[in-house]
């Protein structure tokens, strides 16, 4: 493996434009690229940056095997984001339509964390330093 290897998750969602707006408002994500819309009017990929990390959004396309958490009956992946203020991040996500799965609290393993389900079914561990 080379030194400049990078792993970037691609989240499959029903509506990439709506999801992009959510992540920009709730996580402070910056949209850095949006691929042209396909025949169905949805962009095929939207690239975002949050701090030094990146992630992409793409529409659910069952013919390609690109299924959203709703198509699967739940999320098969946990996304973990470490932030300076997990409480504020969790509150922002909830204010924009996410739901608390596990409250953000000080944990015995030395972090303050909890789990949030975003409006598109993806599960996020929001974590940071103890307070």
PDB file of C-alpha atoms in Angstrom:
ATOM      1  CA  UNK A   1       0.000   0.000   0.000  1.00  0.00           C
ATOM      2  CA  UNK A   2       1.262   3.471  -0.826  1.00  0.00           C
ATOM      3  CA  UNK A   3       1.478   6.441   1.520  1.00  0.00           C
ATOM      4  CA  UNK A   4      -1.225   8.436  -0.244  1.00  0.00           C
ATOM      5  CA  UNK A   5      -3.949   5.791   0.018  1.00  0.00           C
ATOM      6  CA  UNK A   6      -7.299   7.355   0.856  1.00  0.00           C
ATOM      7  CA  UNK A   7     -10.599   5.715   1.778  1.00  0.00           C
ATOM      8  CA  UNK A   8     -13.765   7.729   1.112  1.00  0.00           C
ATOM      9  CA  UNK A   9     -17.214   6.267   1.769  1.00  0.00           C
ATOM     10  CA  UNK A  10     -19.962   6.764  -0.788  1.00  0.00           C
ATOM     11  CA  UNK A  11     -23.401   6.970   0.771  1.00  0.00           C
ATOM     12  CA  UNK A  12     -26.297   5.721  -1.341  1.00  0.00           C
ATOM     13  CA  UNK A  13     -29.387   7.894  -0.876  1.00  0.00           C
ATOM     14  CA  UNK A  14     -32.721   8.349  -2.676  1.00  0.00           C
ATOM     15  CA  UNK A  15     -32.152  12.076  -3.275  1.00  0.00           C
ATOM     16  CA  UNK A  16     -28.501  13.227  -3.427  1.00  0.00           C
ATOM     17  CA  UNK A  17     -29.395  16.934  -3.613  1.00  0.00           C
ATOM     18  CA  UNK A  18     -31.526  16.745  -0.458  1.00  0.00           C
ATOM     19  CA  UNK A  19     -28.874  14.658   1.318  1.00  0.00           C
ATOM     20  CA  UNK A  20     -26.143  17.114   0.301  1.00  0.00           C
ATOM     21  CA  UNK A  21     -28.132  20.004   1.775  1.00  0.00           C
ATOM     22  CA  UNK A  22     -28.593  18.032   5.025  1.00  0.00           C
ATOM     23  CA  UNK A  23     -24.878  17.207   5.408  1.00  0.00           C
ATOM     24  CA  UNK A  24     -23.881  20.781   4.629  1.00  0.00           C
ATOM     25  CA  UNK A  25     -26.243  22.164   7.297  1.00  0.00           C
ATOM     26  CA  UNK A  26     -25.841  19.428   9.914  1.00  0.00           C
ATOM     27  CA  UNK A  27     -22.135  18.567   9.597  1.00  0.00           C
ATOM     28  CA  UNK A  28     -20.728  21.689   7.961  1.00  0.00           C
ATOM     29  CA  UNK A  29     -19.743  19.616   4.922  1.00  0.00           C
ATOM     30  CA  UNK A  30     -18.445  21.512   1.925  1.00  0.00           C
ATOM     31  CA  UNK A  31     -19.678  20.379  -1.478  1.00  0.00           C
ATOM     32  CA  UNK A  32     -16.590  20.252  -3.695  1.00  0.00           C
ATOM     33  CA  UNK A  33     -17.969  18.574  -6.828  1.00  0.00           C
ATOM     34  CA  UNK A  34     -21.344  17.657  -8.293  1.00  0.00           C
ATOM     35  CA  UNK A  35     -21.486  15.372 -11.328  1.00  0.00           C
ATOM     36  CA  UNK A  36     -24.031  16.291 -14.001  1.00  0.00           C
ATOM     37  CA  UNK A  37     -27.540  14.953 -13.506  1.00  0.00           C
ATOM     38  CA  UNK A  38     -28.502  11.743 -15.239  1.00  0.00           C
ATOM     39  CA  UNK A  39     -31.699  10.991 -17.138  1.00  0.00           C
ATOM     40  CA  UNK A  40     -33.641  10.845 -13.865  1.00  0.00           C
ATOM     41  CA  UNK A  41     -32.570  14.384 -12.899  1.00  0.00           C
ATOM     42  CA  UNK A  42     -30.399  13.249  -9.979  1.00  0.00           C
ATOM     43  CA  UNK A  43     -26.651  13.883  -9.925  1.00  0.00           C
ATOM     44  CA  UNK A  44     -24.694  10.638 -10.210  1.00  0.00           C
ATOM     45  CA  UNK A  45     -22.249  11.743  -7.506  1.00  0.00           C
ATOM     46  CA  UNK A  46     -21.718  14.663  -5.144  1.00  0.00           C
ATOM     47  CA  UNK A  47     -18.350  14.942  -3.401  1.00  0.00           C
ATOM     48  CA  UNK A  48     -18.007  16.562   0.053  1.00  0.00           C
ATOM     49  CA  UNK A  49     -15.264  17.467   2.502  1.00  0.00           C
ATOM     50  CA  UNK A  50     -15.560  17.650   6.267  1.00  0.00           C
ATOM     51  CA  UNK A  51     -12.306  18.741   7.857  1.00  0.00           C
ATOM     52  CA  UNK A  52      -9.607  16.541   6.334  1.00  0.00           C
ATOM     53  CA  UNK A  53     -12.031  13.792   5.282  1.00  0.00           C
ATOM     54  CA  UNK A  54     -14.215  13.313   2.257  1.00  0.00           C
ATOM     55  CA  UNK A  55     -17.319  11.353   1.355  1.00  0.00           C
ATOM     56  CA  UNK A  56     -19.554  11.103  -1.663  1.00  0.00           C
ATOM     57  CA  UNK A  57     -23.283  10.737  -2.242  1.00  0.00           C
ATOM     58  CA  UNK A  58     -24.879   8.803  -5.087  1.00  0.00           C
ATOM     59  CA  UNK A  59     -28.486   7.977  -5.884  1.00  0.00           C
ATOM     60  CA  UNK A  60     -29.948   4.559  -5.229  1.00  0.00           C
ATOM     61  CA  UNK A  61     -30.033   2.585  -8.494  1.00  0.00           C
ATOM     62  CA  UNK A  62     -31.323  -0.935  -7.875  1.00  0.00           C
ATOM     63  CA  UNK A  63     -30.255  -2.163 -11.339  1.00  0.00           C
ATOM     64  CA  UNK A  64     -26.636  -1.422 -10.341  1.00  0.00           C
ATOM     65  CA  UNK A  65     -27.004  -2.901  -6.839  1.00  0.00           C
ATOM     66  CA  UNK A  66     -26.738   0.578  -5.307  1.00  0.00           C
ATOM     67  CA  UNK A  67     -29.258   0.294  -2.474  1.00  0.00           C
ATOM     68  CA  UNK A  68     -30.053   2.838   0.214  1.00  0.00           C
ATOM     69  CA  UNK A  69     -30.520   1.855   3.871  1.00  0.00           C
ATOM     70  CA  UNK A  70     -34.306   2.008   3.320  1.00  0.00           C
ATOM     71  CA  UNK A  71     -33.964  -0.486   0.445  1.00  0.00           C
ATOM     72  CA  UNK A  72     -31.935  -2.787   2.703  1.00  0.00           C
ATOM     73  CA  UNK A  73     -34.136  -2.431   5.786  1.00  0.00           C
ATOM     74  CA  UNK A  74     -31.376  -0.589   7.680  1.00  0.00           C
ATOM     75  CA  UNK A  75     -27.770   0.537   7.471  1.00  0.00           C
ATOM     76  CA  UNK A  76     -25.044  -2.089   7.129  1.00  0.00           C
ATOM     77  CA  UNK A  77     -22.301   0.408   8.057  1.00  0.00           C
ATOM     78  CA  UNK A  78     -21.560   2.732  10.969  1.00  0.00           C
ATOM     79  CA  UNK A  79     -19.900   6.011  10.013  1.00  0.00           C
ATOM     80  CA  UNK A  80     -17.835   7.565  12.797  1.00  0.00           C
ATOM     81  CA  UNK A  81     -17.074  11.264  12.917  1.00  0.00           C
ATOM     82  CA  UNK A  82     -14.868  12.776  15.607  1.00  0.00           C
ATOM     83  CA  UNK A  83     -15.689  16.411  16.317  1.00  0.00           C
ATOM     84  CA  UNK A  84     -14.776  19.086  18.858  1.00  0.00           C
ATOM     85  CA  UNK A  85     -18.335  19.250  20.240  1.00  0.00           C
ATOM     86  CA  UNK A  86     -20.291  16.002  19.776  1.00  0.00           C
ATOM     87  CA  UNK A  87     -23.321  17.411  21.599  1.00  0.00           C
ATOM     88  CA  UNK A  88     -23.641  20.403  19.262  1.00  0.00           C
ATOM     89  CA  UNK A  89     -23.127  18.203  16.184  1.00  0.00           C
ATOM     90  CA  UNK A  90     -25.770  15.731  17.363  1.00  0.00           C
ATOM     91  CA  UNK A  91     -28.200  18.555  18.150  1.00  0.00           C
ATOM     92  CA  UNK A  92     -27.669  20.086  14.684  1.00  0.00           C
ATOM     93  CA  UNK A  93     -28.261  16.731  13.008  1.00  0.00           C
ATOM     94  CA  UNK A  94     -31.489  16.210  14.978  1.00  0.00           C
ATOM     95  CA  UNK A  95     -32.641  19.769  14.244  1.00  0.00           C
ATOM     96  CA  UNK A  96     -32.337  18.934  10.523  1.00  0.00           C
ATOM     97  CA  UNK A  97     -34.269  15.666  10.649  1.00  0.00           C
ATOM     98  CA  UNK A  98     -31.970  13.003  12.141  1.00  0.00           C
ATOM     99  CA  UNK A  99     -32.951  10.888  15.141  1.00  0.00           C
ATOM    100  CA  UNK A 100     -31.047   9.851  18.249  1.00  0.00           C
ATOM    101  CA  UNK A 101     -30.451   6.098  18.448  1.00  0.00           C
ATOM    102  CA  UNK A 102     -28.074   6.171  21.432  1.00  0.00           C
ATOM    103  CA  UNK A 103     -27.717   9.459  23.383  1.00  0.00           C
ATOM    104  CA  UNK A 104     -24.391  11.272  23.316  1.00  0.00           C
ATOM    105  CA  UNK A 105     -22.833  10.745  26.752  1.00  0.00           C
ATOM    106  CA  UNK A 106     -19.471  10.227  28.414  1.00  0.00           C
ATOM    107  CA  UNK A 107     -18.533   6.585  27.825  1.00  0.00           C
ATOM    108  CA  UNK A 108     -16.358   4.319  30.007  1.00  0.00           C
ATOM    109  CA  UNK A 109     -13.871   3.906  27.135  1.00  0.00           C
ATOM    110  CA  UNK A 110     -12.834   7.565  27.479  1.00  0.00           C
ATOM    111  CA  UNK A 111     -14.867   9.299  24.780  1.00  0.00           C
ATOM    112  CA  UNK A 112     -18.102  11.251  24.651  1.00  0.00           C
ATOM    113  CA  UNK A 113     -20.189   9.575  21.965  1.00  0.00           C
ATOM    114  CA  UNK A 114     -23.590   8.452  20.783  1.00  0.00           C
ATOM    115  CA  UNK A 115     -25.331   7.217  17.664  1.00  0.00           C
ATOM    116  CA  UNK A 116     -27.543   9.204  15.279  1.00  0.00           C
ATOM    117  CA  UNK A 117     -29.603   7.952  12.304  1.00  0.00           C
ATOM    118  CA  UNK A 118     -29.667  10.572   9.560  1.00  0.00           C
ATOM    119  CA  UNK A 119     -32.859  11.186   7.529  1.00  0.00           C
ATOM    120  CA  UNK A 120     -31.579   8.771   4.845  1.00  0.00           C
ATOM    121  CA  UNK A 121     -31.069   5.824   7.216  1.00  0.00           C
ATOM    122  CA  UNK A 122     -27.284   6.042   7.607  1.00  0.00           C
ATOM    123  CA  UNK A 123     -25.976   5.511  11.147  1.00  0.00           C
ATOM    124  CA  UNK A 124     -23.375   7.902  12.536  1.00  0.00           C
ATOM    125  CA  UNK A 125     -21.288   7.556  15.695  1.00  0.00           C
ATOM    126  CA  UNK A 126     -20.692  11.124  16.841  1.00  0.00           C
ATOM    127  CA  UNK A 127     -17.662  11.178  19.118  1.00  0.00           C
ATOM    128  CA  UNK A 128     -15.245  13.550  20.800  1.00  0.00           C
ATOM    129  CA  UNK A 129     -13.372  14.241  24.007  1.00  0.00           C
ATOM    130  CA  UNK A 130     -14.986  13.793  27.413  1.00  0.00           C
ATOM    131  CA  UNK A 131     -16.483  16.855  29.025  1.00  0.00           C
TER     132      UNK A 131
END
